[in-house]
Coordinates of N, CA and C in Angstrom, one line a residue:
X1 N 0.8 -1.2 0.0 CA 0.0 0.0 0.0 C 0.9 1.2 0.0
X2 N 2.2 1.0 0.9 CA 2.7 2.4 0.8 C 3.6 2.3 -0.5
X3 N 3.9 1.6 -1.3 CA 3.9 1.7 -2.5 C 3.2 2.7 -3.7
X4 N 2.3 2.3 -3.3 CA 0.9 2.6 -3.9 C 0.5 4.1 -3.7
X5 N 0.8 5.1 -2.8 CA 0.4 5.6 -2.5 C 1.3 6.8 -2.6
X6 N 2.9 6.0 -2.7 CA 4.3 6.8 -3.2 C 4.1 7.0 -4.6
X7 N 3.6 6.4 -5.4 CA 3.6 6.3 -6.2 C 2.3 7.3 -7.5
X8 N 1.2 7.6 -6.6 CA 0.0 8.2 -6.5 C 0.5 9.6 -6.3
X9 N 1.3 10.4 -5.3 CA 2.1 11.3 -4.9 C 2.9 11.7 -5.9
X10 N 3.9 10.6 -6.4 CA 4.5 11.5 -7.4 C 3.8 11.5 -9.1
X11 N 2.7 11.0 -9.1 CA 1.6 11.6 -10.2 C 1.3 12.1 -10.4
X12 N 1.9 13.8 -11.0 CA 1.4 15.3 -11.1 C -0.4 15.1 -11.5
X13 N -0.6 14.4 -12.2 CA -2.0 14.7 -12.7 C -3.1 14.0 -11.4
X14 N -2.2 13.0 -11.3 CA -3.2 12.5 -10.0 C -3.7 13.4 -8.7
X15 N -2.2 13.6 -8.4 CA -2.1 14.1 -7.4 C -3.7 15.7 -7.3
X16 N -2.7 16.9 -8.6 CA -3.7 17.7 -8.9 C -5.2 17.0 -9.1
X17 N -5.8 16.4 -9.3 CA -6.9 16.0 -9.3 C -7.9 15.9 -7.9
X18 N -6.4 14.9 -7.3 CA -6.8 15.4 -5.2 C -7.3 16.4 -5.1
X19 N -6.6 17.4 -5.4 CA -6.1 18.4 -4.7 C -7.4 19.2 -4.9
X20 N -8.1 18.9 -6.3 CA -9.1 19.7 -6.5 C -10.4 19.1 -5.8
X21 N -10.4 17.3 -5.8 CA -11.4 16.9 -4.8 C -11.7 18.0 -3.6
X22 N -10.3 17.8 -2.9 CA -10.3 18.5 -1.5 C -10.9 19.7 -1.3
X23 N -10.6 20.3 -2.4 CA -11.5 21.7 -2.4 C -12.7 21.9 -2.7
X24 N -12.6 21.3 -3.9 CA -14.4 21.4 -3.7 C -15.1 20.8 -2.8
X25 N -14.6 19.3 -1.8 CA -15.4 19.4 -0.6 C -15.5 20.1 0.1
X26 N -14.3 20.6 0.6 CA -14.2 21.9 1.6 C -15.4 22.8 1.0
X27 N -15.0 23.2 -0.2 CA -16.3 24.5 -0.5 C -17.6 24.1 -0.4
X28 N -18.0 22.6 -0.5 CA -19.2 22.4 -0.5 C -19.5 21.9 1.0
X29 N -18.7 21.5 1.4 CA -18.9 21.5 3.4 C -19.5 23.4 3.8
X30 N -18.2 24.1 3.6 CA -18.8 25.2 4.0 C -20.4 26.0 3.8
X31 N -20.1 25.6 2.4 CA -21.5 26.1 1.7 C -23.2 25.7 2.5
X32 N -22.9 24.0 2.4 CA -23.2 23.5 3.3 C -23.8 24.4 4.8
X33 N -22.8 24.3 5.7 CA -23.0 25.2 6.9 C -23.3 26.3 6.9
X34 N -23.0 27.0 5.8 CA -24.3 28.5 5.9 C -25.3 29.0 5.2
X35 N -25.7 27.7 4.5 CA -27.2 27.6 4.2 C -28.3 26.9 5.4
X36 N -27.1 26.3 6.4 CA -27.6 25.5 7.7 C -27.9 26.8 8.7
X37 N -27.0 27.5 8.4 CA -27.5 28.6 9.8 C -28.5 29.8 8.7
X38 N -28.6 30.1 7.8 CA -29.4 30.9 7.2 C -30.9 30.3 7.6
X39 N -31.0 28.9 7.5 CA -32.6 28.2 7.6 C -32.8 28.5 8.9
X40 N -31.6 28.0 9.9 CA -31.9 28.4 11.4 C -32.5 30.1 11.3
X41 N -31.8 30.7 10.9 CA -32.0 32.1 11.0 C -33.0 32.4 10.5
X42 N -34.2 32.1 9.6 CA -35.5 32.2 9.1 C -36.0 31.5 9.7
X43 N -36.0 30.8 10.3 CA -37.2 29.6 11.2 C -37.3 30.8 12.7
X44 N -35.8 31.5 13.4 CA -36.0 32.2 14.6 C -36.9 33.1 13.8
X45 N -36.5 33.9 12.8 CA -37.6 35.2 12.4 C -39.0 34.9 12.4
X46 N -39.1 33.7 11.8 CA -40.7 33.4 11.6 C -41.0 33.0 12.9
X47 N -40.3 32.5 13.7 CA -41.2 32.1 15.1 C -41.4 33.6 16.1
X48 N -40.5 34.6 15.5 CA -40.6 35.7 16.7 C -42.3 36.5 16.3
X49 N -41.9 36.4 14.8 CA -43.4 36.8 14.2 C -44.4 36.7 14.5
X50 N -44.4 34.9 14.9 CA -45.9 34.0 15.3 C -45.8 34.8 16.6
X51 N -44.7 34.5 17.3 CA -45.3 35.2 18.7 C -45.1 36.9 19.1
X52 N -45.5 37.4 17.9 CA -46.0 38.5 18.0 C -45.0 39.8 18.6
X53 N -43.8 39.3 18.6 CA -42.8 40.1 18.8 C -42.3 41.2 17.4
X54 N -42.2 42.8 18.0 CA -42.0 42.8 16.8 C -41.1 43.8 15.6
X55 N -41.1 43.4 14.6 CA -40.6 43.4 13.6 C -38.7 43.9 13.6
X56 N -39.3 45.0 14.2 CA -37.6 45.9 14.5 C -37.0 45.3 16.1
X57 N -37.6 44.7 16.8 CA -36.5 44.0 18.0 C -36.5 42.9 17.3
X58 N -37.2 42.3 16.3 CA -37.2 40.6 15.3 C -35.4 40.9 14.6
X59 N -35.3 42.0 13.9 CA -34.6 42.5 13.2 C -33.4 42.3 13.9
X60 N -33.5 43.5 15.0 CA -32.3 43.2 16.2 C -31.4 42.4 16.6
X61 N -32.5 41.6 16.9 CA -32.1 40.7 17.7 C -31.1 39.5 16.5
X62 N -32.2 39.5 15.6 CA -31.5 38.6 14.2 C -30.4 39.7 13.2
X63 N -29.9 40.7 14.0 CA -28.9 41.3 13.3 C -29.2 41.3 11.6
X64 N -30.5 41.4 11.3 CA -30.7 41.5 10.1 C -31.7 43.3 9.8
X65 N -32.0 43.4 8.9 CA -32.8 44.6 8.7 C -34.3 45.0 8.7
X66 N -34.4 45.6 9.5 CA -36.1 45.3 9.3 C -37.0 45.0 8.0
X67 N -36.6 45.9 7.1 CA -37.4 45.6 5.6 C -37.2 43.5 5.5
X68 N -35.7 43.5 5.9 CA -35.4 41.9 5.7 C -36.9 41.5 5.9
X69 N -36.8 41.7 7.5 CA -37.8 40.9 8.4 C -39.6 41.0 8.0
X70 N -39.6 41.9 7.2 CA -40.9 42.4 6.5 C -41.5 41.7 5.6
X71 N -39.9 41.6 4.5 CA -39.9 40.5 3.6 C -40.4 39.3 3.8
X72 N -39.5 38.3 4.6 CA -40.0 37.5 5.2 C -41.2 37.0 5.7
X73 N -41.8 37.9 6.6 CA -42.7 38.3 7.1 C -43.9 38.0 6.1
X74 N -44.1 38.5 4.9 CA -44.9 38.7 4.4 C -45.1 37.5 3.4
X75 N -43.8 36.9 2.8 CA -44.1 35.6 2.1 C -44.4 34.8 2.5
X76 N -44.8 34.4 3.7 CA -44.7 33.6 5.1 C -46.1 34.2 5.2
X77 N -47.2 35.1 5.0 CA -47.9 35.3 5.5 C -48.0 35.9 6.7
X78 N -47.5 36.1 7.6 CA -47.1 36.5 9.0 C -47.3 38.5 9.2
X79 N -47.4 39.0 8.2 CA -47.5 40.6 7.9 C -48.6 41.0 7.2

């Protein structure tokens, strides 16, 4: 195996090919995680909505803008 693997290493084309795997996981990991906290972050706006908290402490508190929260708000039904 460590043969195999010395051998894989000094493969310029192979190697480069890794290399690009690696990255596009990484970019798609990341991407990943902040599409994960954006949904968290619309699910808190819409629940502050339902309970009637409003719009500009919604904003606040979600460090977003109130128009955001309006937006939201409104395709959601919630405004």
């Amino acid at each position: 195996m460590d043969t195999e693997v010395k051998a894989i290493k000094q493969h310029k084309e192979t190697r480069r090919e890794y290399m690009t795997l690696a990255m596009e996981l990484k970019r798609m990991f990341a991407e990943g995680e902040r599409t994960g906290e954006q949904k968290k972050e619309t699910m808190m706006i819409l629940e502050m909505l339902r309970e009637g908290i409003s719009k500009e402490t919604t904003a606040r508190c979600a460090r977003v803008s109130v128009e955001y929260v309006v937006e939201l708000g409104k395709r959601n039904h919630l405004l």
